[in-house]
C-alpha cells in the first residue's frame, strides 16, 4: 500500500510555515525594544520564563525518558513479538517536537512584548502588527512542527499506530505545560492581586509588586507555551484518531454510516488514511493566507481584524479542501468518491461548529451582553451574590455549546459514520494556525501593556495598548470555546478509534462493568479540577506570604527606591507548579490503565466516554464563568456602577480572583487531561489485551459478567 | 397469583407508625409553648408556613390535576386498550399521600419549635425530647403513609405498574416541595443575611430583621416538608423499582446474576415482588425501636443519641429482615431461597453503604476535620480564596462516596443482578423513618434557638439550644449524604427497571443515539442547578430591596419600637419560589419525553444514566461544599482565627452565603429531579413504544442508526 504522493502537500505546507515563522521572528526582533526601563522589565520576564521552561523541561526529560522505556516494552502491534521501538521513538519525537514548538513560540513572545509596547507609540496598527507577528510565530511553529512530524513519520512507517506514539508524546508534554503553566500563572496572578491590589492598593502591573514579573512570566508560560502545546496536542490527536479509524475500516473493508455503507478498496483506504493530514495541510495554507490578509488590512480595529482573519481562513479552507478532494478522488471507486465528498462536508461542519462554539463563549463572557452584565449587577449585593451569579451563568453556558457539539457529531455521523465524527474534529482544528496566532496575541499585548506602564510611556500609549489588550481578551474567549469544542470532538473520535482497535463491539451501560467505568469517568474531571484549584490556592498562599515578607522586611520596595526580589516569587511559582503536577499527571495515566485492568476494555471505553461528557461540562462551565467574572470586573473598572475603589468593585474583584484558576488553570487543563487519558487507553490497549493477562474483560469485570 | 399474606407486616407497621405519629403529636402539643413573645414569634412562623403551603398546594392541585388527565389517556399497560385509570388514580393517591405527610410533619414542626425552646429551660434532655418527638412525627408520617399506600394499592391491583403511578405522584409533589422549599428558604436566609447581618450588623435571628420570620418559615417548608417529601419520594421509588424488576423477571422466568442465575416459579415471583415492601415494613419497625431507645436513653449528648438511634435501627433491621427472610422462604424453591438470602445480604450492604456515605459527608463538613479547617484558614486570604478552597474540597468530596456507591452496586449486582442493586437501594432506605426523624430534628431546634433568642430566655437557655442546634446540623450532614446515596442507587434501579420494561437489551455508548442521550443527561443537572441558584439569587435581590425599603421607610423598626412587616417578606419568598419553579418542573418532565421521542428508548435510558452520574457529582459537591463553608464560618464564630467581626469572619460569611443555595436548594433538589425524570421515562414509556408512533428508535434516532 503505497503512500499517495499528495501527502507532500502537508509536508510542504509545514515547511513553508516553519520558514515563515522564522521570518516573522526576524520581523519582530528587528523592532525597537523601547527604552532602558522597558528592556529591563522585558529582560526580567524573559529571564523568568526561561528559568521556568528550563526547570520544567528538565523534569519533563526524566518523565519522557521513563515513559519511553515503558513504551519500548509494550506489545508491538504493528510488528508482533518485536520491541515496540517505532512507537516509542515516535513518542520521543512527538515530545521533542512539542517542546521545540513551545520554546520557539515563547522565545518570540517574550521578545515581542516590549517591542509591541514601543510600537504602540506609533499607533494601534504598528503595535498590533508586532504583537500579531509574535503570536503568529507560535501559531505557525505549532502547526508546522506537528504537520512535518506527522507526515514524515507516516511516510516512513506507514502505520497510524506509530503516529499514535507521536501524538502521545505531544500529549504528555501538553499535560505538563498546560497544567503546570496554568498553576504558575494563577499562583502569581492571584498572589499579586491579593496582597498588592487588595492590601496595598497598588495598581495592576505595578513594578513595586514583587509578583508583577512572575505574573507576566505566567502569561507567557501559561497562555503562550501552555495553550500552544494544548492545541498542538489536540491537533495531532485529531489527525491520529481519523487515521487510525481509516486504517481500521480499511482492514474490515467497509466504512459504515447511516447515509450509506461504503466498501473500501486498498487504494481508497490509503487515500482516506492520509486525508486528515492533507486537509490539515490545506488548513495551514488557509491560515497563512488569513495571516497575510490580517497583516495587510491596516484596520484600526484590532478585534475585527483578528475575526476577519478567522473568517477568511475558514472560507479558504473550505474552498481549497474541495480542490484537494478532487485530486484525492483520482484512482478510487465511485462510492469512495462520494464518501470523500461527504467527509469534506463533515470537516466543513466541524469548522463551522467550532466558530459557532467560539462565539457562544464570547457571548457568555462579553461585557455588553446580558450574562456578564447581570453578574456585574450582582456585585452590588456583595461578594457572595457575584459568585452565585457567575457560577449559575457558567453552568447555563454549557447548554448551547453542548447542543452545538451534539449537532456537529450527529450530522457528521449521519454522513460518514464515526470516521465522519473524527473528520469533523480534524476540520475544526484545520485552521488551528490562525487560532493559536490569535490566542498568543493576547498574552503578548497583555505583557506589552504592563511594560508600557512600567516604562512610563504615557497615557496615550497605554490606552492604545489597552485597546489591543481588549481585542486580545475577546480573541482568547473565542479561541477557548473553540479549543474546548475541538478537544471534545477529538476525544470522541479517539474513543471510537480505541473501541475499533480494541474490537469493542458494544459499550453497554446496562452492563455493570461498563456503568462503573462511566461512573468513574464522570467523576474524574471533578477530581482533577479540585486538585488543580487547590494547587493554585496553596501556592498563592505561599506567594502571599512571600510578598508580605518582602514589603515588611524592606520598606524601600514600596517607595520604589529598591527593586523587589522578583526571582524569589518566580521561584515559588515554578517549584509549586511542578510539585502540584505530580498527582494529577500520575492519575491521568494510571487511572485509565487501572480501569482497564480491573473492569476490562469496554469499561475503559465507557470511562473515556464519561470523562469526555463530564469534562465538557466542567471545562465550559469553568472557562466561561471565569471569563465572565473577569469582564464584569473590567466593566465596573470602566466606571460603571461606581467604578474603581467601590464596594461593588471589590466584590467584582472577588469574582475575578475565583475565576482566575477556573478559566486559566482547571478549565482548559481538562482538555489535555481527556486527550492524555484517551491516548493512554489506546497506547496501553495492547497490554490490556495480551492473552497471558487476559485483562480484556477485566480482573473484577469477569466476576461481574453475567453468564 | 395470590398476594402472600406476609405483606400484612408492612401494612401493620405503617398503621402503627401513623398511630405513633399522632401520639407524638399529642406529646408535643401538650408541652408549654413558652412566654407571650415566644408564642407570638411561633405564631408568625406558623402563619407563614401555612400560607406558603396553602399557595403551594393550590398550584400543585392544578398541576396534579392536569397530569392526572394526561395519565388517564396514556396506554394502559396492565389492561391494554382501556383507560389508564388505575395508574392515574394511584398517581392521585400518591400525590395526596405526599401532601398529607408533608402537612402533618410541618404542622407539628411549627408547634414543636417554641415548645422545644421552652423545654430548654429545663435542660438539654427536655429540649431534646420535644424536638425529637416533633421530628419523629414527620419521620413516622412519611414512612407510614408511604407503606400503607404502597401495600394497599398493590393488594388491590396486584400490579407494580399501578404502584408506579403512586410513586410518580409522590415524586411530582417532591419536585415542587423540595425545589420550591429550597428556593423559599434560601431567598429568605440570603436576603436576611445580606442586609441584616452585613449592612446593619444585626445578629442572626434578630426580631427587627423583616426577613427573620421568613427565614424561620423557610427552615420548616424547606428542611422539614421539603426533605420529608424528598425521602418519601425516594423511599417509594426504591420499592417500586425493585417490585417492577421482580415482576419483569417473573415474566421471563429467571433472575440473572453473576453469582448464579435463578429460575423463578410463580410462587417465588410473588414473594420477590412483595419482598421490598416487607423489608421496608421491617425497617419501619426497626426505626420505631430506634426511636424508643433514643427517647429512653436520657443522654446529655444529643448528637450521640441520634447516631445511636441510627445504629440500633440498622442492627435491628438486619436481624428482623433475616427473620422475615425465613418466613418468606416458606413454599418457594431452594434456588429461590438462596436468592432470597442473597437479597437480604444486598439490602444489608445497601444500608451499611448508606451509613458510610453519611459519615463521609460528615467528615467533609465537620469543623474539627481537615477540609473544613483548611477552608476556615483560607478565609484569612480573603473572600475569593475561601470560595476556591470550599469549591475544591466540595469536588474532592465526591470521590469517596462515588467509590462507596460503586462498591455497593458491584457487590449487590454480583449477588443478585440488577434486582440486587434495587434491593440495596431498598435496604438503604429501609430505616428512613429514623433518617427523616433525625433530619427534621434539625430545623425544629434551629427554630427553637431563634425563638429562645427572641423570647429573651437568657444565655444559658440559648447555649442549650445551641448545643441541640449543633447536633441537628451534624445529623443533617449525615442524612444528606445518606439521602444522596439512596437516591442514586434508587434511580439506578429505576433505570434498570425502565430498560427491562422497555425491552432495551443494550444501551451502547458506541451508538451515536445513545451517546447523544448520555451527553444530554450529563448536561441536565448542570442546567437544573444553574436555574435553581439563579432563582435564589434573583429572589434574594428582591428580598434585599424589600428589607432596605422597610428600614428606610420606617426607622422605628430598627429601634425595635414597631414590628417589621413580616408578611411582605414571606410573600416575596412564596411567590418567587413558585414562579421560579415553572421552568425546572417543565424541563424535568418534557426533556426525558423529548429525548425518547427524538432518539428512542435506548437513548432515553442513557440519558437517565448520564443524568444519574453527573447528578451524583453535582449533588455531593454542592451539599458538601455548602456544609463545609457553613461550619467553617461557625468555627470562626466560636472565636477561632480572631472570631466574629474580623475580616476573616466576613470572608467566611461569603463562603456560607454562597454555600446556602448549594447545600439547601440546588444540591438536594437534584435527587428529586433524577427520580422525577426516571419515573417520567417509565410512565411515558408506553406512549413511546406505541406502534402507531413507533418512537422506539426515535424520530432522529432512525436517521442515525447504522443499517
mmCIF file of N, CA and C in Angstrom, chain A residues 66-123:
data_model
loop_
_atom_site.group_PDB
_atom_site.id
_atom_site.type_symbol
_atom_site.label_atom_id
_atom_site.label_comp_id
_atom_site.label_asym_id
_atom_site.label_seq_id
_atom_site.Cartn_x
_atom_site.Cartn_y
_atom_site.Cartn_z
ATOM 1 N N UNK A 66 11.371 7.947 31.114
ATOM 2 C CA UNK A 66 10.769 6.790 31.779
ATOM 3 C C UNK A 66 9.666 6.179 30.932
ATOM 4 N N UNK A 67 8.791 7.044 30.420
ATOM 5 C CA UNK A 67 7.681 6.524 29.623
ATOM 6 C C UNK A 67 8.194 5.889 28.334
ATOM 7 N N UNK A 68 9.300 6.435 27.801
ATOM 8 C CA UNK A 68 9.905 5.862 26.600
ATOM 9 C C UNK A 68 10.289 4.404 26.860
ATOM 10 N N UNK A 69 10.906 4.190 28.018
ATOM 11 C CA UNK A 69 11.325 2.820 28.349
ATOM 12 C C UNK A 69 10.110 1.907 28.519
ATOM 13 N N UNK A 70 9.083 2.413 29.230
ATOM 14 C CA UNK A 70 7.859 1.618 29.391
ATOM 15 C C UNK A 70 7.291 1.266 28.019
ATOM 16 N N UNK A 71 7.244 2.268 27.132
ATOM 17 C CA UNK A 71 6.629 2.037 25.826
ATOM 18 C C UNK A 71 7.400 1.029 24.992
ATOM 19 N N UNK A 72 8.720 1.060 25.152
ATOM 20 C CA UNK A 72 9.554 0.103 24.411
ATOM 21 C C UNK A 72 9.097 -1.334 24.650
ATOM 22 N N UNK A 73 8.663 -1.607 25.880
ATOM 23 C CA UNK A 73 8.345 -2.986 26.224
ATOM 24 C C UNK A 73 6.852 -3.315 26.131
ATOM 25 N N UNK A 74 6.080 -2.370 25.602
ATOM 26 C CA UNK A 74 4.670 -2.685 25.352
ATOM 27 C C UNK A 74 4.583 -3.598 24.132
ATOM 28 N N UNK A 75 3.504 -4.388 24.019
ATOM 29 C CA UNK A 75 3.364 -5.240 22.841
ATOM 30 C C UNK A 75 3.407 -4.389 21.563
ATOM 31 N N UNK A 76 4.194 -4.809 20.602
ATOM 32 C CA UNK A 76 4.296 -4.083 19.343
ATOM 33 C C UNK A 76 3.195 -4.551 18.392
ATOM 34 N N UNK A 77 2.190 -3.745 18.251
ATOM 35 C CA UNK A 77 1.012 -4.204 17.481
ATOM 36 C C UNK A 77 1.241 -4.139 15.975
ATOM 37 N N UNK A 78 2.233 -3.333 15.530
ATOM 38 C CA UNK A 78 2.486 -3.304 14.084
ATOM 39 C C UNK A 78 3.414 -4.447 13.688
ATOM 40 N N UNK A 79 4.159 -4.955 14.629
ATOM 41 C CA UNK A 79 5.145 -5.979 14.305
ATOM 42 C C UNK A 79 5.256 -6.906 15.507
ATOM 43 N N UNK A 80 4.254 -7.767 15.640
ATOM 44 C CA UNK A 80 4.107 -8.557 16.867
ATOM 45 C C UNK A 80 5.376 -9.313 17.268
ATOM 46 N N UNK A 81 5.668 -9.305 18.566
ATOM 47 C CA UNK A 81 6.796 -10.073 19.068
ATOM 48 C C UNK A 81 8.113 -9.315 19.088
ATOM 49 N N UNK A 82 8.151 -8.148 18.460
ATOM 50 C CA UNK A 82 9.404 -7.390 18.498
ATOM 51 C C UNK A 82 9.282 -6.237 19.485
ATOM 52 N N UNK A 83 10.434 -5.610 19.738
ATOM 53 C CA UNK A 83 10.451 -4.440 20.613
ATOM 54 C C UNK A 83 9.581 -3.346 19.992
ATOM 55 N N UNK A 84 8.859 -2.630 20.818
ATOM 56 C CA UNK A 84 7.932 -1.607 20.300
ATOM 57 C C UNK A 84 8.687 -0.306 19.990
ATOM 58 N N UNK A 85 9.805 -0.418 19.280
ATOM 59 C CA UNK A 85 10.684 0.750 19.145
ATOM 60 C C UNK A 85 10.108 1.840 18.256
ATOM 61 N N UNK A 86 9.317 1.470 17.239
ATOM 62 C CA UNK A 86 8.811 2.503 16.326
ATOM 63 C C UNK A 86 7.924 3.497 17.091
ATOM 64 N N UNK A 87 6.968 2.946 17.836
ATOM 65 C CA UNK A 87 6.049 3.808 18.574
ATOM 66 C C UNK A 87 6.784 4.604 19.657
ATOM 67 N N UNK A 88 7.712 3.938 20.319
ATOM 68 C CA UNK A 88 8.462 4.614 21.385
ATOM 69 C C UNK A 88 9.319 5.742 20.806
ATOM 70 N N UNK A 89 9.901 5.478 19.649
ATOM 71 C CA UNK A 89 10.708 6.517 19.007
ATOM 72 C C UNK A 89 9.823 7.697 18.605
ATOM 73 N N UNK A 90 8.674 7.368 18.005
ATOM 74 C CA UNK A 90 7.746 8.434 17.608
ATOM 75 C C UNK A 90 7.310 9.235 18.837
ATOM 76 N N UNK A 91 7.171 8.528 19.954
ATOM 77 C CA UNK A 91 6.814 9.212 21.205
ATOM 78 C C UNK A 91 7.873 10.247 21.563
ATOM 79 N N UNK A 92 9.147 9.821 21.461
ATOM 80 C CA UNK A 92 10.244 10.749 21.744
ATOM 81 C C UNK A 92 10.189 11.954 20.818
ATOM 82 N N UNK A 93 9.980 11.680 19.524
ATOM 83 C CA UNK A 93 9.955 12.770 18.544
ATOM 84 C C UNK A 93 8.779 13.707 18.827
ATOM 85 N N UNK A 94 7.626 13.127 19.152
ATOM 86 C CA UNK A 94 6.452 13.946 19.461
ATOM 87 C C UNK A 94 6.710 14.854 20.654
ATOM 88 N N UNK A 95 7.344 14.278 21.693
ATOM 89 C CA UNK A 95 7.656 15.091 22.872
ATOM 90 C C UNK A 95 8.608 16.207 22.488
ATOM 91 N N UNK A 96 9.641 15.849 21.766
ATOM 92 C CA UNK A 96 10.645 16.840 21.396
ATOM 93 C C UNK A 96 10.015 17.917 20.516
ATOM 94 N N UNK A 97 9.151 17.514 19.594
ATOM 95 C CA UNK A 97 8.510 18.475 18.690
ATOM 96 C C UNK A 97 7.668 19.472 19.467
ATOM 97 N N UNK A 98 6.884 18.960 20.426
ATOM 98 C CA UNK A 98 6.033 19.842 21.211
ATOM 99 C C UNK A 98 6.883 20.799 22.033
ATOM 100 N N UNK A 99 7.975 20.283 22.587
ATOM 101 C CA UNK A 99 8.853 21.142 23.384
ATOM 102 C C UNK A 99 9.495 22.207 22.495
ATOM 103 N N UNK A 100 9.888 21.817 21.294
ATOM 104 C CA UNK A 100 10.508 22.753 20.365
ATOM 105 C C UNK A 100 9.535 23.866 19.999
ATOM 106 N N UNK A 101 8.296 23.468 19.631
ATOM 107 C CA UNK A 101 7.309 24.469 19.230
ATOM 108 C C UNK A 101 7.020 25.427 20.386
ATOM 109 N N UNK A 102 6.889 24.858 21.591
ATOM 110 C CA UNK A 102 6.628 25.701 22.759
ATOM 111 C C UNK A 102 7.767 26.680 22.995
ATOM 112 N N UNK A 103 8.987 26.195 22.867
ATOM 113 C CA UNK A 103 10.166 27.023 23.080
ATOM 114 C C UNK A 103 10.227 28.167 22.063
ATOM 115 N N UNK A 104 10.042 27.797 20.782
ATOM 116 C CA UNK A 104 10.074 28.800 19.712
ATOM 117 C C UNK A 104 9.057 29.906 19.968
ATOM 118 N N UNK A 105 7.833 29.476 20.243
ATOM 119 C CA UNK A 105 6.754 30.447 20.409
ATOM 120 C C UNK A 105 7.002 31.354 21.600
ATOM 121 N N UNK A 106 7.434 30.741 22.699
ATOM 122 C CA UNK A 106 7.601 31.542 23.897
ATOM 123 C C UNK A 106 8.796 32.465 23.793
ATOM 124 N N UNK A 107 9.839 31.989 23.117
ATOM 125 C CA UNK A 107 11.045 32.788 22.958
ATOM 126 C C UNK A 107 10.714 34.093 22.234
ATOM 127 N N UNK A 108 9.862 33.991 21.205
ATOM 128 C CA UNK A 108 9.475 35.197 20.483
ATOM 129 C C UNK A 108 8.486 36.029 21.305
ATOM 130 N N UNK A 109 7.605 35.324 22.014
ATOM 131 C CA UNK A 109 6.625 36.033 22.835
ATOM 132 C C UNK A 109 7.293 37.017 23.793
ATOM 133 N N UNK A 110 8.338 36.546 24.475
ATOM 134 C CA UNK A 110 8.980 37.413 25.473
ATOM 135 C C UNK A 110 9.823 38.509 24.823
ATOM 136 N N UNK A 111 10.094 38.378 23.513
ATOM 137 C CA UNK A 111 10.782 39.452 22.799
ATOM 138 C C UNK A 111 9.776 40.446 22.219
ATOM 139 N N UNK A 112 8.598 39.910 21.859
ATOM 140 C CA UNK A 112 7.618 40.748 21.158
ATOM 141 C C UNK A 112 6.953 41.749 22.089
ATOM 142 N N UNK A 113 6.844 41.384 23.392
ATOM 143 C CA UNK A 113 6.059 42.238 24.285
ATOM 144 C C UNK A 113 6.587 43.678 24.358
ATOM 145 N N UNK A 114 7.871 43.838 24.644
ATOM 146 C CA UNK A 114 8.401 45.189 24.782
ATOM 147 C C UNK A 114 8.401 45.918 23.436
ATOM 148 N N UNK A 115 8.624 45.151 22.362
ATOM 149 C CA UNK A 115 8.624 45.773 21.029
ATOM 150 C C UNK A 115 7.218 46.222 20.638
ATOM 151 N N UNK A 116 6.216 45.421 21.035
ATOM 152 C CA UNK A 116 4.835 45.839 20.761
ATOM 153 C C UNK A 116 4.502 47.092 21.562
ATOM 154 N N UNK A 117 4.981 47.142 22.804
ATOM 155 C CA UNK A 117 4.731 48.327 23.631
ATOM 156 C C UNK A 117 5.342 49.555 22.969
ATOM 157 N N UNK A 118 6.574 49.421 22.515
ATOM 158 C CA UNK A 118 7.256 50.544 21.873
ATOM 159 C C UNK A 118 6.510 50.940 20.590
ATOM 160 N N UNK A 119 6.060 49.913 19.826
ATOM 161 C CA UNK A 119 5.371 50.193 18.555
ATOM 162 C C UNK A 119 4.061 50.929 18.796
ATOM 163 N N UNK A 120 3.472 50.729 19.966
ATOM 164 C CA UNK A 120 2.221 51.413 20.289
ATOM 165 C C UNK A 120 2.410 52.930 20.296
ATOM 166 N N UNK A 121 3.630 53.375 20.482
ATOM 167 C CA UNK A 121 3.859 54.827 20.439
ATOM 168 C C UNK A 121 3.613 55.344 19.027
ATOM 169 N N UNK A 122 3.700 54.446 18.027
ATOM 170 C CA UNK A 122 3.473 54.861 16.633
ATOM 171 C C UNK A 122 2.011 54.677 16.232
ATOM 172 N N UNK A 123 1.214 54.049 17.056
ATOM 173 C CA UNK A 123 -0.195 53.879 16.703
ATOM 174 C C UNK A 123 -0.673 52.447 16.884
#
